[in-house]
PDB file of C-alpha atoms in Angstrom:
ATOM      1  CA  GLU Y   1       1.890 -20.634   5.183  1.00  0.00           C
ATOM      2  CA  THR Y   2      -0.357 -18.210   7.051  1.00  0.00           C
ATOM      3  CA  GLY Y   3      -1.101 -14.774   5.682  1.00  0.00           C
ATOM      4  CA  VAL Y   4      -1.020 -11.401   7.382  1.00  0.00           C
ATOM      5  CA  THR Y   5      -3.733 -10.980   9.980  1.00  0.00           C
ATOM      6  CA  GLN Y   6      -4.924  -7.852  11.783  1.00  0.00           C
ATOM      7  CA  SER Y   7      -7.098  -7.264  14.795  1.00  0.00           C
ATOM      8  CA  PRO Y   8      -9.564  -5.925  15.481  1.00  0.00           C
ATOM      9  CA  THR Y   9     -11.482  -5.608  12.223  1.00  0.00           C
ATOM     10  CA  HIS Y  10     -13.410  -2.545  13.297  1.00  0.00           C
ATOM     11  CA  LEU Y  11     -12.994  -0.155  16.193  1.00  0.00           C
ATOM     12  CA  ILE Y  12     -14.867   2.897  17.423  1.00  0.00           C
ATOM     13  CA  LYS Y  13     -13.169   5.331  19.782  1.00  0.00           C
ATOM     14  CA  THR Y  14     -13.771   8.871  20.993  1.00  0.00           C
ATOM     15  CA  ARG Y  15     -11.478  11.856  20.692  1.00  0.00           C
ATOM     16  CA  GLY Y  16      -8.625  11.855  23.171  1.00  0.00           C
ATOM     17  CA  GLN Y  17      -8.640   8.106  23.714  1.00  0.00           C
ATOM     18  CA  GLN Y  18      -5.793   5.734  22.918  1.00  0.00           C
ATOM     19  CA  VAL Y  19      -5.905   2.716  20.607  1.00  0.00           C
ATOM     20  CA  THR Y  20      -3.726  -0.310  19.924  1.00  0.00           C
ATOM     21  CA  LEU Y  21      -3.926  -2.190  16.648  1.00  0.00           C
ATOM     22  CA  ARG Y  22      -2.266  -5.565  16.109  1.00  0.00           C
ATOM     23  CA  CYS Y  23      -0.705  -7.313  13.162  1.00  0.00           C
ATOM     24  CA  SER Y  24       0.721 -10.784  12.692  1.00  0.00           C
ATOM     25  CA  SER Y  25       3.168 -10.942   9.850  1.00  0.00           C
ATOM     26  CA  GLN Y  26       3.363 -13.675   7.261  1.00  0.00           C
ATOM     27  CA  SER Y  27       5.483 -16.646   8.238  1.00  0.00           C
ATOM     28  CA  GLY Y  28       9.154 -16.027   7.466  1.00  0.00           C
ATOM     29  CA  HIS Y  29       8.823 -12.244   7.145  1.00  0.00           C
ATOM     30  CA  ASN Y  30      10.896 -10.011   9.399  1.00  0.00           C
ATOM     31  CA  THR Y  31       9.612  -6.610   8.280  1.00  0.00           C
ATOM     32  CA  VAL Y  32       6.293  -4.970   9.031  1.00  0.00           C
ATOM     33  CA  SER Y  33       5.096  -1.648   7.649  1.00  0.00           C
ATOM     34  CA  TRP Y  34       2.027   0.291   8.764  1.00  0.00           C
ATOM     35  CA  TYR Y  35      -0.107   2.482   6.542  1.00  0.00           C
ATOM     36  CA  GLN Y  36      -3.023   4.831   7.089  1.00  0.00           C
ATOM     37  CA  GLN Y  37      -5.603   5.010   4.327  1.00  0.00           C
ATOM     38  CA  ALA Y  38      -8.236   7.731   4.449  1.00  0.00           C
ATOM     39  CA  LEU Y  39     -11.394   7.269   2.431  1.00  0.00           C
ATOM     40  CA  GLY Y  40     -10.762   7.718  -1.275  1.00  0.00           C
ATOM     41  CA  GLN Y  41      -7.012   8.077  -0.825  1.00  0.00           C
ATOM     42  CA  GLY Y  42      -3.996   5.862  -1.266  1.00  0.00           C
ATOM     43  CA  PRO Y  43      -2.221   4.336   1.725  1.00  0.00           C
ATOM     44  CA  GLN Y  44       0.145   6.708   3.547  1.00  0.00           C
ATOM     45  CA  PHE Y  45       3.274   5.213   5.075  1.00  0.00           C
ATOM     46  CA  ILE Y  46       3.394   5.557   8.875  1.00  0.00           C
ATOM     47  CA  PHE Y  47       6.508   3.564   9.786  1.00  0.00           C
ATOM     48  CA  GLN Y  48       8.331   0.318   9.279  1.00  0.00           C
ATOM     49  CA  TYR Y  49       9.786  -2.167  11.754  1.00  0.00           C
ATOM     50  CA  TYR Y  50      12.661  -4.435  10.869  1.00  0.00           C
ATOM     51  CA  ARG Y  51      13.930  -6.967  13.385  1.00  0.00           C
ATOM     52  CA  GLU Y  52      12.220  -5.155  16.278  1.00  0.00           C
ATOM     53  CA  GLU Y  53      13.660  -1.721  15.438  1.00  0.00           C
ATOM     54  CA  GLU Y  54      11.908   1.215  13.791  1.00  0.00           C
ATOM     55  CA  ASN Y  55      13.409   1.480  10.327  1.00  0.00           C
ATOM     56  CA  GLY Y  56      11.893   4.486   8.605  1.00  0.00           C
ATOM     57  CA  ARG Y  57       9.009   6.797   9.390  1.00  0.00           C
ATOM     58  CA  GLY Y  58       6.585   8.861   7.374  1.00  0.00           C
ATOM     59  CA  ASN Y  59       5.141  12.273   8.212  1.00  0.00           C
ATOM     60  CA  PHE Y  60       3.171  11.248  11.273  1.00  0.00           C
ATOM     61  CA  PRO Y  61       3.394  12.834  14.738  1.00  0.00           C
ATOM     62  CA  PRO Y  62       4.995  11.057  17.715  1.00  0.00           C
ATOM     63  CA  ARG Y  63       1.589  10.076  19.103  1.00  0.00           C
ATOM     64  CA  PHE Y  64       1.765   7.335  16.461  1.00  0.00           C
ATOM     65  CA  SER Y  65       4.122   4.719  17.860  1.00  0.00           C
ATOM     66  CA  GLY Y  66       4.774   1.062  17.351  1.00  0.00           C
ATOM     67  CA  LEU Y  67       6.422  -2.101  18.491  1.00  0.00           C
ATOM     68  CA  GLN Y  68       7.663  -5.251  16.858  1.00  0.00           C
ATOM     69  CA  PHE Y  69       8.012  -8.434  18.867  1.00  0.00           C
ATOM     70  CA  PRO Y  70      10.545 -11.274  18.580  1.00  0.00           C
ATOM     71  CA  ASN Y  71       8.050 -13.298  16.526  1.00  0.00           C
ATOM     72  CA  TYR Y  72       7.855 -10.256  14.179  1.00  0.00           C
ATOM     73  CA  SER Y  73       4.254  -9.470  14.994  1.00  0.00           C
ATOM     74  CA  SER Y  74       3.639  -5.771  15.514  1.00  0.00           C
ATOM     75  CA  GLU Y  75       1.476  -3.190  17.245  1.00  0.00           C
ATOM     76  CA  LEU Y  76       0.485   0.303  16.228  1.00  0.00           C
ATOM     77  CA  ASN Y  77      -0.428   2.635  19.072  1.00  0.00           C
ATOM     78  CA  VAL Y  78      -2.134   5.966  18.607  1.00  0.00           C
ATOM     79  CA  ASN Y  79      -2.502   8.324  21.561  1.00  0.00           C
ATOM     80  CA  ALA Y  80      -4.779  11.331  21.954  1.00  0.00           C
ATOM     81  CA  LEU Y  81      -6.998  10.313  19.059  1.00  0.00           C
ATOM     82  CA  GLU Y  82      -8.246  13.024  16.723  1.00  0.00           C
ATOM     83  CA  LEU Y  83     -11.193  12.953  14.340  1.00  0.00           C
ATOM     84  CA  ASP Y  84      -8.787  12.904  11.361  1.00  0.00           C
ATOM     85  CA  ASP Y  85      -7.336   9.624  12.608  1.00  0.00           C
ATOM     86  CA  SER Y  86     -10.465   7.898  11.317  1.00  0.00           C
ATOM     87  CA  ALA Y  87      -9.162   5.655   8.546  1.00  0.00           C
ATOM     88  CA  LEU Y  88      -8.335   2.134   7.459  1.00  0.00           C
ATOM     89  CA  TYR Y  89      -5.055   1.034   9.016  1.00  0.00           C
ATOM     90  CA  LEU Y  90      -3.128  -1.507   7.017  1.00  0.00           C
ATOM     91  CA  CYS Y  91      -0.111  -3.506   7.940  1.00  0.00           C
ATOM     92  CA  ALA Y  92       2.097  -5.223   5.416  1.00  0.00           C
ATOM     93  CA  SER Y  93       4.876  -7.714   5.880  1.00  0.00           C
ATOM     94  CA  SER Y  94       7.805  -8.475   3.655  1.00  0.00           C
ATOM     95  CA  SER Y  95      10.979 -10.500   3.731  1.00  0.00           C
ATOM     96  CA  THR Y  96      13.208  -7.498   3.219  1.00  0.00           C
ATOM     97  CA  SER Y  97      13.662  -4.137   4.870  1.00  0.00           C
ATOM     98  CA  ARG Y  98      13.440  -2.559   1.437  1.00  0.00           C
ATOM     99  CA  PRO Y  99       9.840  -3.125   0.362  1.00  0.00           C
ATOM    100  CA  TYR Y 100      10.348  -1.446  -2.947  1.00  0.00           C
ATOM    101  CA  TYR Y 101      12.585  -4.325  -3.970  1.00  0.00           C
ATOM    102  CA  ASN Y 102      10.006  -6.914  -3.167  1.00  0.00           C
ATOM    103  CA  GLU Y 103       6.282  -7.318  -2.837  1.00  0.00           C
ATOM    104  CA  GLN Y 104       4.546  -6.621   0.423  1.00  0.00           C
ATOM    105  CA  PHE Y 105       1.767  -8.822   1.731  1.00  0.00           C
ATOM    106  CA  PHE Y 106      -1.060  -6.811   3.214  1.00  0.00           C
ATOM    107  CA  GLY Y 107      -3.474  -7.681   5.959  1.00  0.00           C
ATOM    108  CA  PRO Y 108      -7.216  -6.956   5.613  1.00  0.00           C
ATOM    109  CA  GLY Y 109      -6.946  -3.783   7.681  1.00  0.00           C
ATOM    110  CA  THR Y 110      -8.540  -2.307  10.787  1.00  0.00           C
ATOM    111  CA  ARG Y 111     -11.243   0.286  10.249  1.00  0.00           C
ATOM    112  CA  LEU Y 112     -10.905   2.920  12.990  1.00  0.00           C
ATOM    113  CA  THR Y 113     -13.664   5.445  13.561  1.00  0.00           C
ATOM    114  CA  VAL Y 114     -13.039   8.345  15.937  1.00  0.00           C
ATOM    115  CA  LEU Y 115     -16.138  10.155  17.198  1.00  0.00           C
TER     116      LEU Y 115
ATOM    117  CA  SER Q   1       4.047  13.959  -0.376  1.00  0.00           C
ATOM    118  CA  GLN Q   2       2.490  12.191  -3.355  1.00  0.00           C
ATOM    119  CA  GLN Q   3       4.985  10.506  -5.638  1.00  0.00           C
ATOM    120  CA  GLY Q   4       2.704   8.602  -7.963  1.00  0.00           C
ATOM    121  CA  GLU Q   5      -0.488   9.940  -9.483  1.00  0.00           C
ATOM    122  CA  GLU Q   6      -2.863   7.600 -11.264  1.00  0.00           C
ATOM    123  CA  ASP Q   7      -4.994   8.599 -14.203  1.00  0.00           C
ATOM    124  CA  PRO Q   8      -7.921   8.384 -14.677  1.00  0.00           C
ATOM    125  CA  GLN Q   9      -9.343   8.625 -11.161  1.00  0.00           C
ATOM    126  CA  ALA Q  10     -12.248   6.411 -12.211  1.00  0.00           C
ATOM    127  CA  LEU Q  11     -12.919   4.150 -15.179  1.00  0.00           C
ATOM    128  CA  SER Q  12     -15.995   2.177 -16.220  1.00  0.00           C
ATOM    129  CA  ILE Q  13     -15.806  -0.318 -19.076  1.00  0.00           C
ATOM    130  CA  GLN Q  14     -17.811  -3.252 -20.396  1.00  0.00           C
ATOM    131  CA  GLU Q  15     -16.793  -6.759 -19.457  1.00  0.00           C
ATOM    132  CA  GLY Q  16     -14.426  -8.162 -22.044  1.00  0.00           C
ATOM    133  CA  GLU Q  17     -12.908  -4.801 -22.943  1.00  0.00           C
ATOM    134  CA  ASN Q  18      -9.365  -3.791 -22.093  1.00  0.00           C
ATOM    135  CA  ALA Q  19      -8.674  -1.360 -19.260  1.00  0.00           C
ATOM    136  CA  THR Q  20      -5.708   0.975 -19.242  1.00  0.00           C
ATOM    137  CA  MET Q  21      -4.634   3.124 -16.329  1.00  0.00           C
ATOM    138  CA  ASN Q  22      -1.601   5.332 -16.009  1.00  0.00           C
ATOM    139  CA  CYS Q  23       0.740   6.433 -13.280  1.00  0.00           C
ATOM    140  CA  SER Q  24       3.048   9.425 -13.311  1.00  0.00           C
ATOM    141  CA  TYR Q  25       5.712  10.112 -10.731  1.00  0.00           C
ATOM    142  CA  LYS Q  26       8.020  12.990  -9.918  1.00  0.00           C
ATOM    143  CA  THR Q  27      11.493  11.787  -8.967  1.00  0.00           C
ATOM    144  CA  SER Q  28      13.702   8.965 -10.203  1.00  0.00           C
ATOM    145  CA  ILE Q  29      12.838   5.536  -8.873  1.00  0.00           C
ATOM    146  CA  ASN Q  30      14.345   2.106  -8.313  1.00  0.00           C
ATOM    147  CA  ASN Q  31      11.139   0.166  -8.954  1.00  0.00           C
ATOM    148  CA  LEU Q  32       7.453   0.692  -9.515  1.00  0.00           C
ATOM    149  CA  GLN Q  33       4.749  -1.630  -8.263  1.00  0.00           C
ATOM    150  CA  TRP Q  34       1.059  -1.995  -8.981  1.00  0.00           C
ATOM    151  CA  TYR Q  35      -1.413  -3.124  -6.317  1.00  0.00           C
ATOM    152  CA  ARG Q  36      -5.135  -3.903  -6.362  1.00  0.00           C
ATOM    153  CA  GLN Q  37      -7.584  -3.221  -3.537  1.00  0.00           C
ATOM    154  CA  ASN Q  38     -11.088  -4.621  -3.354  1.00  0.00           C
ATOM    155  CA  SER Q  39     -13.727  -2.631  -1.455  1.00  0.00           C
ATOM    156  CA  GLY Q  40     -11.443  -0.936   1.074  1.00  0.00           C
ATOM    157  CA  ARG Q  41      -9.742  -4.138   2.151  1.00  0.00           C
ATOM    158  CA  GLY Q  42      -6.089  -5.158   2.045  1.00  0.00           C
ATOM    159  CA  LEU Q  43      -3.980  -4.559  -1.017  1.00  0.00           C
ATOM    160  CA  VAL Q  44      -2.819  -7.342  -3.295  1.00  0.00           C
ATOM    161  CA  HIS Q  45       0.488  -7.061  -5.099  1.00  0.00           C
ATOM    162  CA  LEU Q  46       0.100  -7.410  -8.873  1.00  0.00           C
ATOM    163  CA  ILE Q  47       3.450  -6.742 -10.463  1.00  0.00           C
ATOM    164  CA  LEU Q  48       6.817  -5.085  -9.874  1.00  0.00           C
ATOM    165  CA  ILE Q  49       8.811  -3.516 -12.668  1.00  0.00           C
ATOM    166  CA  ARG Q  50      12.384  -2.411 -12.163  1.00  0.00           C
ATOM    167  CA  SER Q  51      13.740   0.870 -13.441  1.00  0.00           C
ATOM    168  CA  ASN Q  52      15.858  -0.905 -16.086  1.00  0.00           C
ATOM    169  CA  GLU Q  53      12.844  -2.794 -17.462  1.00  0.00           C
ATOM    170  CA  ARG Q  54      10.445  -1.397 -20.047  1.00  0.00           C
ATOM    171  CA  GLU Q  55       7.653  -3.944 -20.101  1.00  0.00           C
ATOM    172  CA  LYS Q  56       6.443  -6.823 -17.998  1.00  0.00           C
ATOM    173  CA  HIS Q  57       3.607  -9.316 -18.327  1.00  0.00           C
ATOM    174  CA  SER Q  58       1.699 -11.391 -15.812  1.00  0.00           C
ATOM    175  CA  GLY Q  59      -1.333 -13.279 -17.083  1.00  0.00           C
ATOM    176  CA  ARG Q  60      -3.803 -10.680 -18.378  1.00  0.00           C
ATOM    177  CA  LEU Q  61      -1.704  -7.821 -17.002  1.00  0.00           C
ATOM    178  CA  ARG Q  62       0.805  -5.816 -18.970  1.00  0.00           C
ATOM    179  CA  VAL Q  63       2.861  -3.079 -17.356  1.00  0.00           C
ATOM    180  CA  THR Q  64       5.076  -0.612 -19.147  1.00  0.00           C
ATOM    181  CA  LEU Q  65       7.568   1.821 -17.692  1.00  0.00           C
ATOM    182  CA  ASP Q  66       8.967   4.919 -19.377  1.00  0.00           C
ATOM    183  CA  THR Q  67      11.578   6.423 -17.093  1.00  0.00           C
ATOM    184  CA  SER Q  68      12.226   9.328 -19.472  1.00  0.00           C
ATOM    185  CA  LYS Q  69       8.594  10.405 -19.075  1.00  0.00           C
ATOM    186  CA  LYS Q  70       8.396   9.240 -15.470  1.00  0.00           C
ATOM    187  CA  SER Q  71       5.275   7.248 -16.221  1.00  0.00           C
ATOM    188  CA  SER Q  72       3.905   3.725 -16.165  1.00  0.00           C
ATOM    189  CA  SER Q  73       0.779   2.101 -17.508  1.00  0.00           C
ATOM    190  CA  LEU Q  74      -1.175  -0.945 -16.426  1.00  0.00           C
ATOM    191  CA  LEU Q  75      -3.215  -2.761 -19.065  1.00  0.00           C
ATOM    192  CA  ILE Q  76      -5.776  -5.378 -18.082  1.00  0.00           C
ATOM    193  CA  THR Q  77      -6.928  -7.345 -21.099  1.00  0.00           C
ATOM    194  CA  ALA Q  78     -10.295  -9.084 -21.472  1.00  0.00           C
ATOM    195  CA  SER Q  79     -11.655  -7.553 -18.274  1.00  0.00           C
ATOM    196  CA  ARG Q  80     -13.888  -9.537 -15.932  1.00  0.00           C
ATOM    197  CA  ALA Q  81     -16.336  -8.514 -13.229  1.00  0.00           C
ATOM    198  CA  ALA Q  82     -13.813  -9.657 -10.631  1.00  0.00           C
ATOM    199  CA  ASP Q  83     -11.391  -6.972 -11.861  1.00  0.00           C
ATOM    200  CA  THR Q  84     -13.639  -4.311 -10.309  1.00  0.00           C
ATOM    201  CA  ALA Q  85     -11.347  -2.728  -7.722  1.00  0.00           C
ATOM    202  CA  SER Q  86      -9.059   0.210  -7.049  1.00  0.00           C
ATOM    203  CA  TYR Q  87      -5.601   0.049  -8.571  1.00  0.00           C
ATOM    204  CA  PHE Q  88      -2.602   1.826  -7.070  1.00  0.00           C
ATOM    205  CA  CYS Q  89       0.900   2.417  -8.282  1.00  0.00           C
ATOM    206  CA  ALA Q  90       3.630   2.578  -5.671  1.00  0.00           C
ATOM    207  CA  THR Q  91       7.121   3.923  -6.048  1.00  0.00           C
ATOM    208  CA  ASP Q  92      10.080   4.168  -3.723  1.00  0.00           C
ATOM    209  CA  GLY Q  93      11.104   7.570  -2.468  1.00  0.00           C
ATOM    210  CA  ASN Q  94      14.585   7.156  -3.917  1.00  0.00           C
ATOM    211  CA  ARG Q  95      16.285   8.488  -0.804  1.00  0.00           C
ATOM    212  CA  ASP Q  96      14.787   6.219   1.810  1.00  0.00           C
ATOM    213  CA  ASP Q  97      13.193   2.852   2.267  1.00  0.00           C
ATOM    214  CA  LYS Q  98       9.549   3.808   2.247  1.00  0.00           C
ATOM    215  CA  ILE Q  99       7.258   3.328  -0.694  1.00  0.00           C
ATOM    216  CA  ILE Q 100       4.703   5.916  -1.712  1.00  0.00           C
ATOM    217  CA  PHE Q 101       1.280   5.130  -3.110  1.00  0.00           C
ATOM    218  CA  GLY Q 102      -0.780   7.232  -5.476  1.00  0.00           C
ATOM    219  CA  LYS Q 103      -4.470   7.975  -4.939  1.00  0.00           C
ATOM    220  CA  GLY Q 104      -5.537   5.126  -7.203  1.00  0.00           C
ATOM    221  CA  THR Q 105      -7.798   4.452 -10.151  1.00  0.00           C
ATOM    222  CA  ARG Q 106     -11.235   3.041  -9.364  1.00  0.00           C
ATOM    223  CA  LEU Q 107     -12.093   0.516 -12.049  1.00  0.00           C
ATOM    224  CA  HIS Q 108     -15.672  -0.669 -12.518  1.00  0.00           C
ATOM    225  CA  ILE Q 109     -16.432  -3.506 -14.934  1.00  0.00           C
ATOM    226  CA  LEU Q 110     -19.984  -3.372 -16.258  1.00  0.00           C
ATOM    227  CA  PRO Q 111     -21.775  -6.675 -16.998  1.00  0.00           C
TER     228      PRO Q 111
END
């Protein structure tokens, strides 16, 4: 059983650029959630994908978008990067579309720095 | 919006002592979960307690839930250096499927 993996590990971008982060969910899991974690803060929910459809979204602007593929891996895209987008981006997979009923398995995260 | 708030924000104790951290939340919940995070990496699920449960154990962990006070506590007994991490409580938003994390308690175990 493989765990959740994310790529890349670290990324440096400049303001205005676009970035794509990738996540491979744990085997057998059909739900992926993305979180943004600023330094010293708890993770903030961005959105969730369940069976290739967006299934819930937090308070993030439309320039944050995502995809889920038939193998349940997922991408997070952020357009027009801003300095405040600098954070650790975490993805988590679970076997249910209701993560509060079950544990989520987190990847190691992608550290994004926007200059 | 922040649903869960952990207390204290930071805690330093000697190895072997017990560590207690608390979580308070604002609205009614279905479940409450505790997660651990080492050095800004991925989170690890520790324990889930349902709203109709009052106490749950897992190894050296003991979690209590008081829905009347909208609070939970996580007790780590006989702490070890490897317990040094940030601990987060996470609750569901009650009206949707997302879960909401608090800001966490940073636990440091002194040798």
